Amino acid sequence: MPSTPLPCTLGELRSSEYTPARVSRSVKDELRDNLIARLRTIAGTEASLFPGIVGYDDTVIPQIVNAVLSRHNFILLGLRGQAKSRILRALTTLLDPHSPYVAGSELRDNPYAPLSRFSKDLVASLGDNTPIAWMTPEQRYVEKLATPDVTVADLIGDVDPIKAARSGHELGSELTMHYGLLPRANRGIFAINEIPDLAGKIQVALFNIMQEGDVQIKGYPVRLELDVAIVFSANPEDYTARGKIVTPLKDRIGSEIRTHYPESLDEAISITEQEAWTARSYINDGAPENAAIQSIVIPHYIRQVVEQIAFIAREDKKVDKRSGVSQRLPISTMELVVSNAERRALLHGESLVVPRIGDILAALPGITGKIELEYEGEMKGSETVIRELIRQSVANIYDTYFADTNTQQIEQWFNLGGAVELNDKQSAESVLASLQQIQGLFEKLAPLKLAKRAAPEVLVSAAEFLLEGMTAHKKISRSEARKFSAGEKRKRNEDAANMGERSRERLQERDLDEIARNRTRRGFN
């Protein structure tokens, strides 16, 4: 709220700092002026122009800055989950904190230059006593999701017969008009999401406002010279899948800006860390202190594996690249990973929640609905494809930590018949006791830089990561019940050796039987 009370009447407004020159600036000029001031403020600092938008500092944001400085209407083109809507909503940070309008006006008229008949009549009758209301930046942002059933009346407006009958005005009067979303966004920002889904004839209705800056309602001689900054978003693949932007409208859009997915794993991790609900609180009613969850610790390698799934999926030939793999995939997956670890901690009365690789496999419901498969992928099945994506992700991140680690001692332990089962039915301490039997396992975890006295939950998670990485590289194997044992190659060699041994035994038995039969025949002779 401002430090001094805002003017409540037109007379008070005239004598305040809100001069006609300041209030009558167009929205695009206002955005431009505030952007220039913001750029000067953050110059030489690491501050972001749009806080919360990650990974676009050197690509998308400079193009948006250029479009705003040029006073352009613009469109953001990008696949799903690329923060298009969030960027459009962030434009409100470039609007003035407070903006006056004639109280009661549907068009939020400028008190110094009203557009609607209602405001003109009110100012003419009350003069300096005309009541003034104020808009916040959020109230000056109007958003519409384009759908095939949107009509011109929804966007522009229509004559309201009921309003005319109740007020006693003629149908041709401006006072009988019902204004659509676009006129109601006057002196603000109007955003249309998924513009290709808008029917062609509705897109045509936007021509005038895009070029001449006015709209006409239902053929009546009423022209409203609106002051609106119009922005759009669209998925480029929708041009052929569901609809397209008609060429004349596309020609009137000043800038076409392409968005993209995070280009690095660190950027993706920052986005998921910002968006995923992982900072959870607990009300421990009646729970003993040693059984109450105190904190959640997400190892960095878990974050890396979750993000790597999306990166690999975007390049996998079995995944439809035209549909894209949304950044919502790792966000939902991370939430489910934490929830599964949370469930395990609650079952065993543990105070520390630490996700494991096994929790990622339990998060399949957060992945299956966010990946569109090609024909080859459909034939294999979504679950099979996703499990393979997880395996590749684990293998890639494992290599960043353990590429130079010699795991022969661990492999030998399994090859000698050792096996260990890691599932949610066991507490962290119980699993840790089983893992400590594996020779050299915990000594190999040095690349993860664990604390000297790390909690059992942390040690189990790290050890499982190492074992899962070895499984991904087929050095050892793991069953569906999450039992780790000797590798498939070792098992095949042992099976072949056993089969050979059994074959030799059968041959020896056959030879002995043959010798016995021959002796019997000689005895009869």
XYZ file of C-alpha atoms in Angstrom:
525
model
C 0.000 0.000 0.000
C 1.205 3.549 -0.720
C 2.492 5.640 2.197
C -0.063 8.408 1.478
C -3.783 7.839 0.837
C -4.703 7.561 -2.830
C -7.067 10.193 -4.290
C -10.734 9.225 -4.108
C -12.234 11.833 -6.464
C -11.323 13.339 -9.794
C -10.598 16.675 -8.119
C -8.148 15.088 -5.703
C -6.557 13.208 -8.607
C -5.962 16.431 -10.539
C -4.055 17.940 -7.623
C -1.950 14.798 -7.002
C 1.164 13.413 -8.649
C -1.064 11.411 -11.020
C -1.047 14.022 -13.767
C -2.872 13.586 -17.089
C 0.470 12.933 -18.812
C 1.309 10.119 -16.378
C -2.123 8.491 -16.260
C -2.737 8.793 -19.995
C 0.416 6.912 -21.016
C -0.393 3.877 -23.132
C 0.127 0.470 -21.540
C 3.004 -0.267 -23.919
C 4.701 3.013 -23.002
C 4.197 2.206 -19.321
C 5.741 -1.249 -19.781
C 8.630 0.267 -21.706
C 9.328 3.014 -19.120
C 9.216 0.617 -16.176
C 11.386 -1.908 -18.023
C 14.040 0.751 -18.680
C 14.004 1.696 -14.990
C 14.253 -1.980 -13.972
C 17.177 -2.636 -16.321
C 19.058 0.340 -14.893
C 18.395 -0.905 -11.360
C 19.686 -4.453 -11.935
C 22.600 -3.399 -14.150
C 25.844 -4.842 -12.794
C 24.036 -7.198 -10.404
C 23.003 -10.828 -10.625
C 19.349 -9.944 -10.078
C 16.881 -11.460 -12.544
C 14.483 -9.345 -14.579
C 11.748 -11.933 -14.029
C 12.384 -13.801 -10.753
C 11.424 -17.462 -10.922
C 12.140 -17.813 -14.648
C 15.203 -20.079 -14.906
C 17.361 -20.835 -17.931
C 16.192 -18.035 -20.224
C 18.588 -15.244 -19.229
C 20.653 -15.492 -22.419
C 17.967 -16.659 -24.848
C 14.285 -15.840 -24.327
C 14.397 -12.881 -21.908
C 16.587 -10.659 -24.160
C 14.045 -11.176 -26.962
C 11.163 -10.277 -24.628
C 13.045 -7.141 -23.551
C 13.489 -6.161 -27.200
C 9.796 -6.740 -27.916
C 8.692 -4.593 -24.942
C 11.156 -1.821 -25.821
C 9.736 -1.915 -29.370
C 6.168 -1.719 -28.018
C 5.279 -4.944 -29.823
C 2.471 -7.372 -29.293
C 4.287 -10.724 -29.196
C 3.751 -14.468 -29.139
C 5.658 -17.161 -27.225
C 6.046 -20.370 -29.211
C 7.115 -23.499 -27.379
C 6.271 -27.045 -26.374
C 4.348 -27.816 -23.211
C 5.953 -27.138 -19.869
C 8.254 -24.304 -21.006
C 6.935 -21.577 -18.657
C 5.096 -19.639 -21.381
C 2.133 -18.697 -19.181
C 4.394 -17.831 -16.272
C 6.421 -15.439 -18.435
C 3.259 -13.701 -19.656
C 2.010 -13.286 -16.084
C 5.405 -11.927 -15.042
C 4.811 -8.941 -17.354
C 2.593 -7.478 -14.632
C 5.763 -6.674 -12.666
C 6.430 -3.987 -15.298
C 3.139 -2.186 -14.633
C 2.682 0.710 -12.199
C 1.778 -0.335 -8.627
C -1.504 1.613 -8.771
C -3.547 2.938 -11.660
C -6.701 5.107 -11.330
C -9.971 4.567 -13.176
C -13.534 5.837 -13.028
C -15.273 3.854 -10.273
C -17.979 1.546 -11.624
C -16.676 1.606 -15.193
C -16.647 -1.753 -16.974
C -13.888 -0.508 -19.281
C -11.770 0.842 -16.388
C -11.777 4.224 -18.059
C -9.000 6.753 -17.757
C -10.545 9.503 -15.565
C -8.971 12.186 -17.781
C -10.154 10.642 -21.091
C -13.054 8.202 -20.571
C -14.151 5.880 -23.396
C -17.476 4.397 -22.316
C -20.771 6.283 -22.350
C -21.241 5.468 -18.647
C -17.973 7.185 -17.632
C -18.456 10.146 -19.956
C -21.919 10.833 -18.517
C -20.649 10.377 -14.939
C -17.761 12.819 -15.373
C -20.048 15.314 -17.114
C -22.549 15.239 -14.266
C -20.238 15.029 -11.223
C -17.139 16.811 -12.469
C -14.407 16.892 -9.822
C -16.599 14.812 -7.505
C -16.428 11.804 -9.840
C -15.420 8.807 -7.681
C -12.059 7.219 -8.470
C -11.058 3.574 -7.906
C -7.630 1.978 -8.223
C -6.244 -1.088 -10.005
C -3.290 -3.235 -8.989
C -1.008 -4.805 -11.633
C -2.662 -8.203 -11.095
C -6.097 -6.715 -11.775
C -4.814 -5.280 -15.048
C -3.896 -8.719 -16.394
C -6.664 -10.633 -18.197
C -6.036 -14.145 -19.506
C -8.115 -16.341 -21.800
C -7.489 -19.948 -22.747
C -8.442 -20.311 -26.405
C -10.912 -23.113 -27.077
C -12.898 -23.924 -30.238
C -16.169 -22.806 -28.593
C -15.010 -19.221 -27.892
C -17.234 -16.684 -29.687
C -16.773 -13.097 -30.817
C -19.183 -12.076 -28.036
C -16.872 -13.680 -25.470
C -13.863 -11.725 -26.675
C -15.302 -8.455 -28.016
C -18.869 -8.138 -26.736
C -22.490 -8.133 -27.804
C -25.769 -6.269 -27.372
C -27.578 -7.302 -24.181
C -31.391 -7.235 -24.762
C -32.175 -7.900 -21.106
C -29.989 -4.985 -20.059
C -31.759 -2.792 -22.610
C -35.197 -3.853 -21.390
C -34.387 -3.245 -17.725
C -32.765 0.143 -18.302
C -35.310 1.337 -20.863
C -32.610 2.226 -23.395
C -32.739 1.492 -27.125
C -30.762 -1.510 -28.391
C -28.462 0.836 -30.321
C -27.384 2.661 -27.167
C -23.875 2.135 -25.840
C -25.372 1.587 -22.402
C -26.913 -1.701 -23.578
C -23.602 -3.189 -24.638
C -22.197 -6.220 -22.840
C -18.434 -5.965 -23.112
C -16.269 -9.027 -23.705
C -12.912 -9.869 -22.157
C -10.867 -7.698 -24.490
C -12.638 -4.379 -23.731
C -12.585 -5.287 -20.024
C -8.793 -5.580 -20.308
C -8.591 -1.911 -21.331
C -5.491 -0.201 -19.917
C -3.973 -3.592 -19.140
C -2.452 -6.753 -20.615
C -4.622 -9.260 -22.477
C -3.133 -12.759 -22.886
C -4.528 -15.520 -25.086
C -3.095 -18.969 -24.452
C -3.020 -21.655 -27.165
C -4.097 -19.207 -29.881
C -4.164 -21.856 -32.691
C -7.196 -23.444 -30.987
C -9.158 -20.246 -31.603
C -11.447 -20.551 -34.626
C -10.276 -18.631 -37.702
C -13.281 -16.268 -37.748
C -12.585 -15.365 -34.107
C -8.954 -14.618 -34.907
C -10.190 -12.283 -37.654
C -12.074 -10.314 -34.977
C -8.701 -9.381 -33.454
C -7.412 -7.672 -36.610
C -8.630 -4.179 -35.733
C -7.377 -4.108 -32.166
C -3.984 -5.409 -33.299
C -3.471 -2.744 -35.952
C -5.855 0.195 -35.539
C -6.283 -0.178 -31.784
C -10.089 -0.221 -31.757
C -12.955 -2.734 -31.731
C -16.510 -2.663 -33.082
C -19.417 -4.436 -31.425
C -22.185 -6.151 -33.374
C -22.042 -3.772 -36.345
C -23.197 -0.749 -34.343
C -21.380 2.533 -35.030
C -19.549 2.326 -31.689
C -15.758 2.351 -31.883
C -13.767 1.817 -28.732
C -10.163 2.918 -29.009
C -8.843 0.506 -26.418
C -5.405 0.683 -24.851
C -4.282 -2.942 -24.537
C -0.994 -4.830 -24.790
C -1.867 -8.185 -26.374
C 0.347 -11.244 -25.907
C -0.131 -14.834 -27.046
C 1.234 -18.299 -26.412
C 1.113 -21.347 -28.668
C 2.556 -24.789 -29.231
C 4.191 -24.767 -32.677
C 3.019 -28.329 -33.335
C -0.602 -27.244 -32.897
C -0.391 -25.396 -36.203
C -1.113 -28.683 -37.970
C -2.488 -30.847 -35.157
C -5.528 -28.818 -34.086
C -5.488 -25.498 -35.879
C -3.298 -22.638 -37.004
C -2.829 -18.909 -36.682
C -4.352 -17.201 -39.691
C -1.735 -15.417 -41.762
C -3.114 -11.842 -41.419
C -3.149 -12.159 -37.618
C 0.347 -13.622 -37.590
C 1.456 -10.690 -39.732
C 0.130 -8.268 -37.089
C 2.093 -9.886 -34.229
C 5.241 -7.834 -33.749
C 7.614 -10.495 -32.378
C 7.643 -14.291 -32.423
C 9.737 -15.646 -29.547
C 10.716 -19.317 -29.201
C 10.988 -20.897 -25.767
C 12.926 -24.087 -24.970
C 13.547 -26.712 -22.308
C 16.409 -26.325 -19.795
C 19.745 -26.667 -21.559
C 21.693 -28.030 -18.578
C 21.034 -30.422 -15.735
C 21.771 -27.724 -13.154
C 19.142 -25.406 -14.639
C 16.589 -28.214 -14.637
C 17.411 -29.068 -11.010
C 16.926 -25.401 -10.045
C 13.491 -25.347 -11.700
C 12.337 -28.561 -10.017
C 13.721 -27.460 -6.667
C 11.741 -24.233 -7.043
C 8.489 -25.812 -8.205
C 8.251 -29.245 -6.541
C 6.543 -29.492 -3.172
C 9.296 -31.067 -1.115
C 9.540 -28.710 1.885
C 6.903 -30.486 3.940
C 5.762 -29.980 7.509
C 4.367 -32.470 10.005
C 1.934 -32.365 12.907
C 3.048 -35.170 15.191
C -0.068 -35.633 17.302
C 0.822 -38.082 20.022
C 3.852 -39.430 18.154
C 6.917 -40.027 20.315
C 9.808 -37.684 19.560
C 12.069 -40.451 18.287
C 9.352 -41.572 15.851
C 8.483 -38.125 14.502
C 9.794 -37.049 11.096
C 12.204 -34.183 11.618
C 13.507 -33.396 8.151
C 13.746 -34.409 4.490
C 17.155 -34.697 2.836
C 17.217 -35.189 -0.938
C 20.667 -36.338 -2.143
C 21.984 -34.447 -5.141
C 22.381 -37.649 -7.188
C 18.647 -38.324 -6.750
C 17.851 -34.875 -8.172
C 20.247 -35.543 -11.054
C 18.708 -38.915 -11.922
C 15.171 -37.482 -11.871
C 16.149 -34.655 -14.246
C 18.160 -36.991 -16.460
C 15.011 -38.995 -17.166
C 13.472 -35.971 -18.934
C 16.696 -35.211 -20.813
C 17.022 -38.775 -22.113
C 13.311 -38.996 -22.957
C 13.577 -35.869 -25.140
C 16.212 -37.625 -27.257
C 14.776 -41.155 -27.226
C 13.440 -42.311 -30.592
C 10.578 -44.175 -28.910
C 9.237 -40.875 -27.461
C 7.256 -38.433 -29.609
C 9.499 -35.364 -29.938
C 6.708 -33.274 -31.458
C 4.734 -33.564 -28.241
C 7.767 -32.769 -26.090
C 8.590 -33.902 -22.562
C 7.316 -31.282 -20.146
C 9.347 -29.949 -17.245
C 6.346 -30.963 -15.179
C 7.581 -34.570 -15.491
C 10.570 -34.212 -13.126
C 8.506 -31.957 -10.838
C 5.751 -34.561 -10.393
C 8.298 -37.364 -10.208
C 10.281 -35.637 -7.469
C 7.134 -35.111 -5.409
C 6.254 -38.800 -5.708
C 9.829 -39.847 -4.909
C 9.733 -37.831 -1.685
C 6.278 -39.190 -0.857
C 7.414 -42.806 -1.209
C 10.435 -42.120 1.009
C 8.100 -40.350 3.417
C 5.779 -43.363 3.517
C 8.711 -45.687 4.264
C 9.904 -43.441 7.099
C 6.419 -43.331 8.613
C 6.061 -47.125 8.459
C 9.329 -47.656 10.340
C 9.153 -44.698 12.702
C 12.229 -43.007 11.224
C 12.915 -39.319 11.841
C 14.832 -38.666 8.619
C 13.358 -38.975 5.111
C 15.984 -39.774 2.459
C 14.829 -40.810 -1.046
C 16.496 -43.738 -2.827
C 16.716 -44.873 -6.442
C 14.006 -47.429 -5.685
C 11.646 -44.554 -4.929
C 12.067 -43.329 -8.510
C 10.816 -46.695 -9.761
C 7.832 -46.274 -7.422
C 7.107 -42.904 -9.087
C 6.083 -44.395 -12.436
C 2.543 -42.906 -12.180
C 4.124 -39.449 -12.341
C 5.914 -40.281 -15.601
C 3.569 -42.426 -17.694
C 0.987 -39.694 -18.319
C 3.567 -37.116 -19.375
C 5.252 -39.003 -22.209
C 3.708 -39.570 -25.625
C 5.194 -42.605 -27.370
C 5.884 -43.311 -31.021
C 4.655 -46.566 -32.591
C 7.771 -48.461 -31.529
C 7.324 -47.321 -27.951
C 3.631 -48.246 -27.965
C 4.519 -51.760 -29.103
C 6.962 -52.196 -26.214
C 4.609 -50.674 -23.658
C 4.919 -47.442 -21.696
C 6.116 -49.083 -18.480
C 8.896 -50.957 -20.286
C 10.045 -47.783 -22.056
C 10.024 -45.735 -18.848
C 11.935 -48.378 -16.886
C 14.582 -48.312 -19.609
C 14.719 -44.491 -19.405
C 15.265 -44.748 -15.652
C 17.982 -47.368 -16.165
C 19.820 -45.151 -18.656
C 19.488 -42.151 -16.324
C 20.926 -44.074 -13.390
C 23.790 -45.329 -15.589
C 24.632 -41.812 -16.803
C 24.655 -40.218 -13.357
C 26.493 -43.231 -11.889
C 29.279 -42.625 -14.422
C 29.688 -39.007 -13.280
C 30.584 -40.273 -9.797
C 31.988 -43.783 -10.175
C 33.514 -43.922 -13.661
C 36.994 -44.482 -12.182
C 35.859 -46.670 -9.286
C 36.946 -50.321 -9.280
C 33.942 -52.402 -8.215
C 35.458 -55.871 -8.757
C 35.492 -56.614 -5.023
C 31.751 -55.948 -4.818
C 31.090 -58.004 -7.949
C 33.115 -60.874 -6.522
C 31.010 -60.856 -3.347
C 27.878 -61.338 -5.418
C 29.557 -63.872 -7.727
C 30.395 -66.013 -4.703
C 26.693 -66.332 -3.992
C 26.051 -63.177 -1.986
C 22.648 -61.494 -2.267
C 20.946 -58.576 -0.560
C 17.346 -57.380 -0.677
C 16.429 -53.676 -0.432
C 12.734 -52.919 -0.136
C 10.335 -50.719 1.788
C 9.449 -53.510 4.228
C 12.771 -53.109 6.015
C 13.951 -50.231 8.167
C 17.067 -48.292 7.209
C 19.054 -49.853 10.074
C 18.054 -53.369 9.023
C 19.051 -52.733 5.409
C 22.307 -51.109 6.536
C 23.219 -54.229 8.510
C 22.698 -56.349 5.372
C 24.722 -53.960 3.199
C 27.646 -53.957 5.623
C 28.217 -57.613 4.755
C 29.259 -56.620 1.224
C 33.024 -56.325 1.181
C 34.330 -52.920 0.098
C 30.885 -51.417 -0.588
C 31.005 -48.402 1.722
C 34.658 -47.674 0.916
C 33.600 -47.130 -2.714
C 31.131 -44.365 -1.772
C 33.898 -41.761 -1.337
C 32.972 -39.850 -4.578
C 29.601 -38.994 -2.995
C 31.408 -37.117 -0.174
C 29.201 -38.373 2.619
C 29.608 -37.119 6.188
C 31.784 -39.271 8.429
C 28.896 -40.090 10.722
C 26.128 -40.106 8.158
C 22.704 -41.352 9.235
C 21.699 -44.915 8.270
C 19.088 -43.526 5.853
C 21.769 -41.540 4.004
C 24.193 -44.482 3.857
C 21.508 -46.865 2.580
C 20.444 -44.406 -0.130
C 24.062 -43.935 -1.289
C 24.801 -47.680 -1.263
C 21.628 -48.417 -3.226
C 22.652 -45.806 -5.811
C 25.980 -47.587 -6.290
C 24.297 -50.994 -6.598
C 21.657 -49.643 -8.999
C 24.408 -48.106 -11.120
C 26.219 -51.449 -11.263
C 22.906 -53.075 -12.195
C 22.375 -50.515 -14.970
C 25.800 -51.485 -16.355
C 24.901 -55.190 -15.985
C 27.712 -55.873 -13.516
C 25.187 -57.337 -11.093
C 21.482 -58.050 -11.397
C 18.317 -57.097 -9.548
C 14.960 -58.861 -9.405
C 11.528 -57.212 -9.394
C 11.471 -57.836 -5.638
C 14.578 -55.596 -5.436
C 16.960 -58.432 -4.581
C 20.516 -57.793 -5.813
C 22.585 -60.813 -6.850
C 25.280 -61.911 -9.309
C 25.230 -60.494 -12.799
C 23.380 -62.148 -15.657
C 26.619 -63.056 -17.449
C 27.950 -64.812 -14.359
C 24.674 -66.639 -13.967
C 24.683 -67.721 -17.606
C 28.246 -69.011 -17.270
C 27.315 -70.916 -14.127
C 24.195 -72.327 -15.777
C 26.252 -73.405 -18.805
C 28.867 -75.021 -16.550
C 26.174 -76.822 -14.567
C 24.507 -77.961 -17.761
C 27.849 -79.278 -19.052
C 28.457 -81.085 -15.776
C 25.013 -82.664 -15.899
C 25.588 -83.696 -19.509
C 28.887 -85.378 -18.580
C 27.218 -87.153 -15.689
C 24.450 -88.433 -17.979
C 27.052 -89.662 -20.506
C 28.969 -91.452 -17.767
C 25.783 -93.096 -16.516
C 24.959 -94.131 -20.075
C 28.431 -95.663 -20.546
C 28.166 -97.572 -17.262
C 24.771 -98.945 -18.256
C 26.178 -100.023 -21.633
C 29.110 -101.810 -19.967
C 26.759 -103.594 -17.561
C 24.528 -104.769 -20.418
C 27.531 -106.087 -22.359
C 28.742 -108.088 -19.358
C 25.294 -109.588 -18.913
C 25.236 -110.708 -22.546
C 28.680 -112.337 -22.244
C 27.564 -114.227 -19.105
C 24.673 -115.856 -21.024
C 27.012 -116.872 -23.791
